[in-house]
């Protein structure tokens, strides 16, 4: 349940998509790493907040207690700490596992690919963070997914807001997860969850509401830096100062048009400590198609400066910032688009079919195809001793093979091959 | 235990290796599929003989009982049956899981990659089987792993041998697994296991010994076809007839020089029904290196005509033949070779580092690098506001980045960029 096989048409489309994402990661100088699908259970504990219940555990069959990885970020942090690496720019494309309620029509599965890019190391503020946003911008532009918006916030700003609204620090995280629902619920409902379930005072909730419904650009950052209360809060001031710097860098990158500083963005995971961001598509793709797919967030990430230290025996910190591309959701959109366009995705790359027009010519086919393979040419033949020529040409059409190399008795006598263009039926002897 | 992280140098080398293998599979017209790492436990049961104890099971957390896949063949058969596919040529490169005793120095892990190519469908005899052997030959030649030998046998011939030696059919499989040890033990030990543990009569064991120590080519096939006893056995006769056909096709492919018909080859898995084969490297690689790696078999496969039927509710059979490339063992060899040669594997593909020679030029770097990224050029910069030029050039040398694009105050004034060849120190303004 919640997993799927990828038949050839899927796999071919997904390979195309992953290649585009990986090309961007390599363009930004990232190296690939790979880590096991299995992690020690203890490695995953205490990293995912309430979502820890969604971790797949392996049966105790003797030896270590294992679980399937839940994301690629925690294994990356574990990898850095284990190998005492203080500096690294890496990408990782691999499957992760969550015992979630699958919503397969929206591209949500229990086994799914993540495509992560992360920069680890102590650097000058916001330069790596800005690059992560540039990467999201490049990928979403390259893939031509339609209009998109990248929401940006900072955990320090959120915590500052909570503090000046009189929320006790012990309730920051739980308040954060309620704020995070603002993209799916109206403010009224979020407010009533704050007051009801989370036990905030109505005044505090209203006060929070004034802040978290704000979004804008540099102007909003400037305004909040002047905010009499917020400007007195150390964390918020730090966060706002960095946000301003971030926007300067994004302006140099020329991408602020798609960036929104949005105080309602909270992100679910415990481990974020600074900038957080999330990209959403702004319009339905294929709204002319019957069942249009609502896909929500297609990329997200942020800064997590404390995670690596959790795995280091001496608690040595390695600041990190990274982005994860929601490849499965993007895949759902592309799949719909291919379906709507009627485009036939070729599932193989075969260039030529080796064919014979008469019987008793299997040996000639085997000899020729072997020569082609050895010359690096992608070639196929039918696995029949005496196939009909029509069947062989039909196979070319079905599979999109552009050429047929035909050896008949005449060609064998003349020492030539007849090369046929399947679409135009043009033939040359060579 | 028994798993490993792949740091960038590993991952880069492995990507290179996998690309070579996948290129061969595509050259032979295979389409990619992907299946989940998780399978229903019942899917894996009864397919792997005694090795079933090595299957990783997931904890029962409610819902289905799951396990990690043990190979890619059983999931492929399940996929064909589930989707009622009667014809398919596919490849699959993915990780599989075995709770084995790891021997990591020999490239044996509990999580490892398999690279499988399989042809499913009812075809004329031995044409797809011959292609599988051609693929092994191409890959091992392409990778220049040194001399190799592909041993070929047929389960029908083995069963025929057992029958004419008076072994009851109930002991075929267990006798098979004893014969399979002939590549690691001398005949005397194998014989004593047959007589001792397996309870065969000394005469039967000796009789088997006469057969299973034979190996050769077409001549041996012809001789066995004339063997007074074996030629009376229906299964053996069928197997030998097909083996002869196979050798004819392999002769047309020009690869019989590396093929040996070897009656000691048995292969462990239950599901083989016809041709079986295994490729071994003939000499130690890097025997000048201190710890030379013994790698054993580097590819194997065979025909399994009954497996798909086990997953079909009506038992419909889909004959299959396939090959699995032992990528981890090959990787161990290549890794040793790279180490011995002192070759430095680049882990990134960065073409140019954007650098500045004076302070206060971060904005210029950010603008230039953004232009380069948007033009599809692989570019990096140091994440510092004011890095020293020497540090920037040192980074190029460390990472093998061939070019530095330098913008200083003069270049900004002149509206140019200074492009520096890191190795030759040659510079051009452009």
CSV table of N, CA, C and O in Angstrom, one decimal, chain B residues 12-99:
chain,number,residue,atom,x,y,z
B,12,UNK,N,31.3,8.8,-7.3
B,12,UNK,CA,31.6,9.2,-8.7
B,12,UNK,C,32.1,8.0,-9.5
B,12,UNK,O,31.7,7.8,-10.7
B,13,UNK,N,32.9,7.1,-8.9
B,13,UNK,CA,33.4,5.9,-9.6
B,13,UNK,C,32.3,5.0,-9.9
B,13,UNK,O,32.2,4.4,-10.9
B,14,UNK,N,31.4,4.8,-8.9
B,14,UNK,CA,30.3,3.9,-9.1
B,14,UNK,C,29.3,4.4,-10.2
B,14,UNK,O,28.8,3.6,-11.0
B,15,UNK,N,29.1,5.7,-10.2
B,15,UNK,CA,28.3,6.2,-11.3
B,15,UNK,C,28.9,5.9,-12.7
B,15,UNK,O,28.2,5.6,-13.6
B,16,UNK,N,30.2,6.0,-12.8
B,16,UNK,CA,30.9,5.7,-14.0
B,16,UNK,C,30.7,4.3,-14.4
B,16,UNK,O,30.3,4.0,-15.6
B,17,UNK,N,30.8,3.4,-13.4
B,17,UNK,CA,30.7,2.0,-13.6
B,17,UNK,C,29.2,1.6,-14.0
B,17,UNK,O,29.0,0.9,-15.0
B,18,UNK,N,28.3,2.2,-13.3
B,18,UNK,CA,26.8,1.9,-13.6
B,18,UNK,C,26.5,2.4,-15.0
B,18,UNK,O,25.7,1.8,-15.7
B,19,UNK,N,27.1,3.6,-15.3
B,19,UNK,CA,26.8,4.2,-16.6
B,19,UNK,C,27.2,3.2,-17.7
B,19,UNK,O,26.5,3.0,-18.7
B,20,UNK,N,28.4,2.6,-17.6
B,20,UNK,CA,28.9,1.6,-18.6
B,20,UNK,C,28.0,0.4,-18.7
B,20,UNK,O,27.7,0.0,-19.8
B,21,UNK,N,27.5,-0.1,-17.6
B,21,UNK,CA,26.6,-1.2,-17.6
B,21,UNK,C,25.3,-0.9,-18.2
B,21,UNK,O,24.8,-1.6,-19.1
B,22,UNK,N,24.7,0.2,-17.8
B,22,UNK,CA,23.4,0.6,-18.3
B,22,UNK,C,23.5,0.9,-19.8
B,22,UNK,O,22.6,0.6,-20.6
B,23,UNK,N,24.6,1.5,-20.3
B,23,UNK,CA,24.8,1.7,-21.7
B,23,UNK,C,24.7,0.4,-22.5
B,23,UNK,O,24.1,0.4,-23.5
B,24,UNK,N,25.3,-0.6,-21.9
B,24,UNK,CA,25.2,-1.9,-22.6
B,24,UNK,C,23.8,-2.4,-22.6
B,24,UNK,O,23.3,-2.9,-23.7
B,25,UNK,N,23.1,-2.3,-21.5
B,25,UNK,CA,21.7,-2.8,-21.5
B,25,UNK,C,20.8,-2.0,-22.5
B,25,UNK,O,20.0,-2.6,-23.1
B,26,UNK,N,21.1,-0.7,-22.6
B,26,UNK,CA,20.3,0.1,-23.6
B,26,UNK,C,20.7,-0.3,-25.0
B,26,UNK,O,19.9,-0.2,-25.9
B,27,UNK,N,22.0,-0.6,-25.2
B,27,UNK,CA,22.4,-1.0,-26.5
B,27,UNK,C,21.7,-2.2,-27.0
B,27,UNK,O,21.5,-2.5,-28.2
B,28,UNK,N,21.2,-3.0,-26.0
B,28,UNK,CA,20.5,-4.2,-26.3
B,28,UNK,C,19.0,-4.0,-26.3
B,28,UNK,O,18.2,-5.0,-26.2
B,29,UNK,N,18.6,-2.7,-26.2
B,29,UNK,CA,17.1,-2.4,-26.4
B,29,UNK,C,16.3,-2.6,-25.1
B,29,UNK,O,15.1,-2.8,-25.2
B,30,UNK,N,16.9,-2.6,-24.0
B,30,UNK,CA,16.1,-2.8,-22.8
B,30,UNK,C,15.5,-1.5,-22.3
B,30,UNK,O,16.1,-0.5,-22.4
B,31,UNK,N,14.3,-1.6,-21.7
B,31,UNK,CA,13.7,-0.5,-21.0
B,31,UNK,C,13.9,-0.6,-19.5
B,31,UNK,O,14.1,-1.7,-19.0
B,32,UNK,N,13.9,0.5,-18.9
B,32,UNK,CA,14.1,0.5,-17.4
B,32,UNK,C,12.8,0.3,-16.7
B,32,UNK,O,11.7,0.8,-17.2
B,33,UNK,N,12.7,-0.4,-15.6
B,33,UNK,CA,11.6,-0.4,-14.7
B,33,UNK,C,12.1,-0.1,-13.3
B,33,UNK,O,13.3,-0.3,-13.1
B,34,UNK,N,11.2,0.2,-12.4
B,34,UNK,CA,11.6,0.3,-11.0
B,34,UNK,C,10.5,-0.3,-10.2
B,34,UNK,O,9.3,-0.2,-10.5
B,35,UNK,N,10.9,-1.0,-9.1
B,35,UNK,CA,9.9,-1.6,-8.2
B,35,UNK,C,10.3,-1.2,-6.8
B,35,UNK,O,11.4,-0.7,-6.6
B,36,UNK,N,9.3,-1.3,-5.9
B,36,UNK,CA,9.6,-0.8,-4.5
B,36,UNK,C,10.7,-1.7,-3.8
B,36,UNK,O,10.8,-2.9,-4.2
B,37,UNK,N,11.4,-1.1,-2.9
B,37,UNK,CA,12.4,-1.8,-2.1
B,37,UNK,C,11.6,-2.8,-1.2
B,37,UNK,O,12.0,-3.9,-0.9
B,38,UNK,N,10.4,-2.4,-0.8
B,38,UNK,CA,9.5,-3.2,0.0
B,38,UNK,C,8.7,-4.2,-0.9
B,38,UNK,O,8.1,-3.8,-1.9
B,39,UNK,N,8.6,-5.4,-0.5
B,39,UNK,CA,7.7,-6.4,-1.1
B,39,UNK,C,6.9,-7.1,0.0
B,39,UNK,O,7.3,-7.1,1.1
B,40,UNK,N,5.7,-7.6,-0.4
B,40,UNK,CA,5.0,-8.4,0.6
B,40,UNK,C,5.9,-9.6,0.9
B,40,UNK,O,6.5,-10.2,0.1
B,41,UNK,N,5.9,-10.0,2.2
B,41,UNK,CA,6.7,-11.1,2.7
B,41,UNK,C,6.4,-12.3,1.9
B,41,UNK,O,7.3,-13.1,1.5
B,42,UNK,N,5.1,-12.6,1.6
B,42,UNK,CA,4.7,-13.8,1.0
B,42,UNK,C,5.2,-13.9,-0.5
B,42,UNK,O,5.4,-15.0,-1.0
B,43,UNK,N,5.5,-12.7,-1.1
B,43,UNK,CA,6.0,-12.7,-2.4
B,43,UNK,C,7.4,-13.4,-2.4
B,43,UNK,O,7.8,-14.0,-3.4
B,44,UNK,N,8.2,-13.1,-1.4
B,44,UNK,CA,9.5,-13.6,-1.3
B,44,UNK,C,9.7,-15.1,-0.8
B,44,UNK,O,10.7,-15.7,-1.0
B,45,UNK,N,8.6,-15.6,-0.2
B,45,UNK,CA,8.7,-16.9,0.4
B,45,UNK,C,8.8,-18.0,-0.6
B,45,UNK,O,8.1,-17.9,-1.6
B,46,UNK,N,9.6,-19.0,-0.4
B,46,UNK,CA,9.7,-20.2,-1.2
B,46,UNK,C,10.4,-19.9,-2.6
B,46,UNK,O,10.2,-20.7,-3.5
B,47,UNK,N,11.2,-18.8,-2.6
B,47,UNK,CA,11.9,-18.6,-3.9
B,47,UNK,C,13.4,-18.8,-3.8
B,47,UNK,O,14.1,-18.9,-4.8
B,48,UNK,N,13.9,-18.7,-2.5
B,48,UNK,CA,15.4,-18.7,-2.4
B,48,UNK,C,16.0,-19.9,-1.7
B,48,UNK,O,17.1,-19.8,-1.2
B,49,UNK,N,15.2,-21.0,-1.6
B,49,UNK,CA,15.7,-22.1,-0.9
B,49,UNK,C,16.2,-21.8,0.5
B,49,UNK,O,15.5,-21.1,1.2
B,50,UNK,N,17.3,-22.4,0.9
B,50,UNK,CA,17.8,-22.2,2.3
B,50,UNK,C,18.1,-20.7,2.6
B,50,UNK,O,18.3,-20.4,3.7
B,51,UNK,N,18.3,-19.9,1.5
B,51,UNK,CA,18.7,-18.5,1.8
B,51,UNK,C,17.6,-17.6,2.3
B,51,UNK,O,17.8,-16.5,2.6
B,52,UNK,N,16.4,-18.2,2.3
B,52,UNK,CA,15.3,-17.4,2.8
B,52,UNK,C,15.5,-16.8,4.2
B,52,UNK,O,15.0,-15.7,4.5
B,53,UNK,N,16.3,-17.5,5.0
B,53,UNK,CA,16.6,-16.9,6.3
B,53,UNK,C,17.4,-15.6,6.3
B,53,UNK,O,17.5,-14.9,7.3
B,54,UNK,N,17.9,-15.3,5.1
B,54,UNK,CA,18.7,-14.0,5.0
B,54,UNK,C,17.8,-12.8,4.6
B,54,UNK,O,18.3,-11.7,4.4
B,55,UNK,N,16.5,-13.0,4.5
B,55,UNK,CA,15.6,-11.9,4.1
B,55,UNK,C,15.4,-11.0,5.3
B,55,UNK,O,15.1,-11.5,6.4
B,56,UNK,N,15.5,-9.7,5.1
B,56,UNK,CA,15.2,-8.7,6.1
B,56,UNK,C,13.7,-8.5,6.2
B,56,UNK,O,13.0,-8.2,5.2
B,57,UNK,N,13.1,-8.7,7.3
B,57,UNK,CA,11.7,-8.5,7.5
B,57,UNK,C,11.4,-7.2,8.2
B,57,UNK,O,12.1,-6.8,9.1
B,58,UNK,N,10.3,-6.5,7.9
B,58,UNK,CA,9.9,-5.3,8.6
B,58,UNK,C,9.0,-5.7,9.8
B,58,UNK,O,8.3,-6.7,9.8
B,59,UNK,N,9.1,-4.8,10.8
B,59,UNK,CA,8.3,-5.0,11.9
B,59,UNK,C,6.8,-4.9,11.6
B,59,UNK,O,6.4,-4.1,10.7
B,60,UNK,N,6.0,-5.7,12.2
B,60,UNK,CA,4.5,-5.6,12.0
B,60,UNK,C,4.0,-4.3,12.7
B,60,UNK,O,3.8,-4.3,13.9
B,61,UNK,N,3.9,-3.2,12.0
B,61,UNK,CA,3.4,-2.0,12.6
B,61,UNK,C,1.9,-1.8,12.2
B,61,UNK,O,1.4,-0.6,12.1
B,62,UNK,N,1.2,-2.9,11.9
B,62,UNK,CA,-0.1,-2.8,11.4
B,62,UNK,C,-0.1,-2.7,9.9
B,62,UNK,O,0.8,-2.2,9.3
B,63,UNK,N,-1.1,-3.3,9.2
B,63,UNK,CA,-1.2,-3.4,7.8
B,63,UNK,C,-0.4,-4.6,7.3
B,63,UNK,O,-0.4,-5.6,7.9
B,64,UNK,N,0.1,-4.5,6.1
B,64,UNK,CA,0.7,-5.6,5.4
B,64,UNK,C,2.0,-6.1,6.1
B,64,UNK,O,2.8,-5.3,6.6
B,65,UNK,N,2.3,-7.4,5.9
B,65,UNK,CA,3.6,-7.9,6.4
B,65,UNK,C,4.6,-7.7,5.2
B,65,UNK,O,4.4,-8.2,4.2
B,66,UNK,N,5.7,-7.0,5.5
B,66,UNK,CA,6.6,-6.6,4.5
B,66,UNK,C,8.0,-7.1,4.7
B,66,UNK,O,8.4,-7.5,5.8
B,67,UNK,N,8.8,-7.1,3.6
B,67,UNK,CA,10.2,-7.5,3.7
B,67,UNK,C,11.0,-6.7,2.7
B,67,UNK,O,10.4,-6.1,1.7
B,68,UNK,N,12.3,-6.6,2.8
B,68,UNK,CA,13.1,-5.9,1.8
B,68,UNK,C,13.4,-6.9,0.7
B,68,UNK,O,13.7,-8.1,1.0
B,69,UNK,N,13.4,-6.4,-0.5
B,69,UNK,CA,13.7,-7.4,-1.6
B,69,UNK,C,15.1,-8.0,-1.5
B,69,UNK,O,16.0,-7.3,-1.0
B,70,UNK,N,15.2,-9.2,-1.9
B,70,UNK,CA,16.4,-10.0,-1.8
B,70,UNK,C,17.2,-10.0,-3.1
B,70,UNK,O,18.4,-10.2,-3.1
B,71,UNK,N,16.5,-9.8,-4.2
B,71,UNK,CA,17.1,-9.7,-5.5
B,71,UNK,C,16.1,-8.9,-6.4
B,71,UNK,O,15.1,-8.4,-5.9
B,72,UNK,N,16.4,-8.8,-7.7
B,72,UNK,CA,15.6,-8.0,-8.5
B,72,UNK,C,14.7,-8.9,-9.4
B,72,UNK,O,13.9,-8.5,-10.2
B,73,UNK,N,15.1,-10.2,-9.4
B,73,UNK,CA,14.4,-11.2,-10.3
B,73,UNK,C,13.0,-11.5,-9.8
B,73,UNK,O,12.1,-11.5,-10.6
B,74,UNK,N,12.8,-11.8,-8.5
B,74,UNK,CA,11.5,-12.1,-8.0
B,74,UNK,C,10.6,-10.9,-8.1
B,74,UNK,O,9.4,-11.1,-8.6
B,75,UNK,N,11.0,-9.7,-7.8
B,75,UNK,CA,10.1,-8.5,-8.0
B,75,UNK,C,9.8,-8.4,-9.5
B,75,UNK,O,8.6,-8.0,-9.8
B,76,UNK,N,10.7,-8.7,-10.4
B,76,UNK,CA,10.4,-8.6,-11.8
B,76,UNK,C,9.3,-9.6,-12.2
B,76,UNK,O,8.4,-9.3,-12.9
B,77,UNK,N,9.4,-10.8,-11.7
B,77,UNK,CA,8.5,-11.9,-12.0
B,77,UNK,C,7.1,-11.5,-11.5
B,77,UNK,O,6.1,-11.6,-12.1
B,78,UNK,N,7.1,-10.9,-10.2
B,78,UNK,CA,5.8,-10.5,-9.6
B,78,UNK,C,5.2,-9.3,-10.5
B,78,UNK,O,4.0,-9.3,-10.7
B,79,UNK,N,6.1,-8.4,-11.0
B,79,UNK,CA,5.6,-7.3,-11.8
B,79,UNK,C,5.0,-7.8,-13.1
B,79,UNK,O,3.9,-7.4,-13.5
B,80,UNK,N,5.6,-8.8,-13.7
B,80,UNK,CA,5.1,-9.3,-15.0
B,80,UNK,C,3.7,-10.0,-14.7
B,80,UNK,O,2.8,-9.7,-15.5
B,81,UNK,N,3.6,-10.8,-13.7
B,81,UNK,CA,2.4,-11.5,-13.4
B,81,UNK,C,1.3,-10.5,-13.0
B,81,UNK,O,0.2,-10.6,-13.6
B,82,UNK,N,1.6,-9.5,-12.1
B,82,UNK,CA,0.6,-8.5,-11.7
B,82,UNK,C,0.0,-7.7,-12.9
B,82,UNK,O,-1.1,-7.4,-12.9
B,83,UNK,N,0.9,-7.5,-13.8
B,83,UNK,CA,0.5,-6.6,-14.9
B,83,UNK,C,0.2,-7.4,-16.2
B,83,UNK,O,0.0,-6.8,-17.3
B,84,UNK,N,0.1,-8.8,-16.1
B,84,UNK,CA,-0.2,-9.6,-17.2
B,84,UNK,C,0.6,-9.3,-18.4
B,84,UNK,O,0.1,-9.2,-19.5
B,85,UNK,N,1.9,-9.1,-18.2
B,85,UNK,CA,2.8,-8.8,-19.3
B,85,UNK,C,3.5,-10.1,-19.8
B,85,UNK,O,4.1,-10.9,-19.0
B,86,UNK,N,3.4,-10.4,-21.1
B,86,UNK,CA,3.9,-11.7,-21.6
B,86,UNK,C,5.2,-11.5,-22.3
B,86,UNK,O,5.9,-12.5,-22.7
B,87,UNK,N,5.7,-10.3,-22.5
B,87,UNK,CA,6.8,-9.9,-23.4
B,87,UNK,C,7.5,-8.7,-22.8
B,87,UNK,O,6.9,-7.7,-22.8
B,88,UNK,N,8.8,-8.8,-22.5
B,88,UNK,CA,9.4,-7.6,-22.0
B,88,UNK,C,10.9,-7.8,-22.0
B,88,UNK,O,11.4,-8.9,-21.6
B,89,UNK,N,11.6,-6.8,-22.3
B,89,UNK,CA,13.1,-6.8,-22.2
B,89,UNK,C,13.4,-5.6,-21.3
B,89,UNK,O,13.2,-4.5,-21.7
B,90,UNK,N,13.8,-5.9,-20.1
B,90,UNK,CA,14.0,-4.7,-19.2
B,90,UNK,C,15.3,-4.8,-18.4
B,90,UNK,O,15.9,-5.9,-18.3
B,91,UNK,N,15.8,-3.6,-18.0
B,91,UNK,CA,16.9,-3.6,-17.0
B,91,UNK,C,16.5,-2.9,-15.8
B,91,UNK,O,15.5,-2.2,-15.8
B,92,UNK,N,17.2,-3.2,-14.7
B,92,UNK,CA,16.8,-2.7,-13.4
B,92,UNK,C,18.1,-2.6,-12.6
B,92,UNK,O,18.8,-3.6,-12.4
B,93,UNK,N,18.5,-1.4,-12.2
B,93,UNK,CA,19.7,-1.2,-11.4
B,93,UNK,C,19.2,-0.7,-10.0
B,93,UNK,O,18.6,0.4,-10.0
B,94,UNK,N,19.4,-1.4,-9.0
B,94,UNK,CA,18.9,-1.0,-7.7
B,94,UNK,C,19.5,-1.8,-6.6
B,94,UNK,O,20.2,-2.8,-6.8
B,95,UNK,N,19.2,-1.4,-5.3
B,95,UNK,CA,19.8,-2.0,-4.2
B,95,UNK,C,19.0,-3.2,-3.8
B,95,UNK,O,17.7,-3.2,-3.8
B,96,UNK,N,19.6,-4.3,-3.3
B,96,UNK,CA,19.0,-5.4,-2.7
B,96,UNK,C,19.6,-5.7,-1.3
B,96,UNK,O,20.6,-5.2,-1.0
B,97,UNK,N,18.9,-6.5,-0.5
B,97,UNK,CA,19.2,-6.7,0.9
B,97,UNK,C,19.3,-8.1,1.3
B,97,UNK,O,18.4,-8.9,1.0
B,98,UNK,N,20.4,-8.5,2.0
B,98,UNK,CA,20.6,-9.8,2.4
B,98,UNK,C,21.3,-9.8,3.8
B,98,UNK,O,22.4,-9.3,3.9
B,99,UNK,N,20.7,-10.5,4.8
B,99,UNK,CA,21.2,-10.6,6.1
B,99,UNK,C,22.3,-11.6,6.2
B,99,UNK,O,22.3,-12.5,7.0
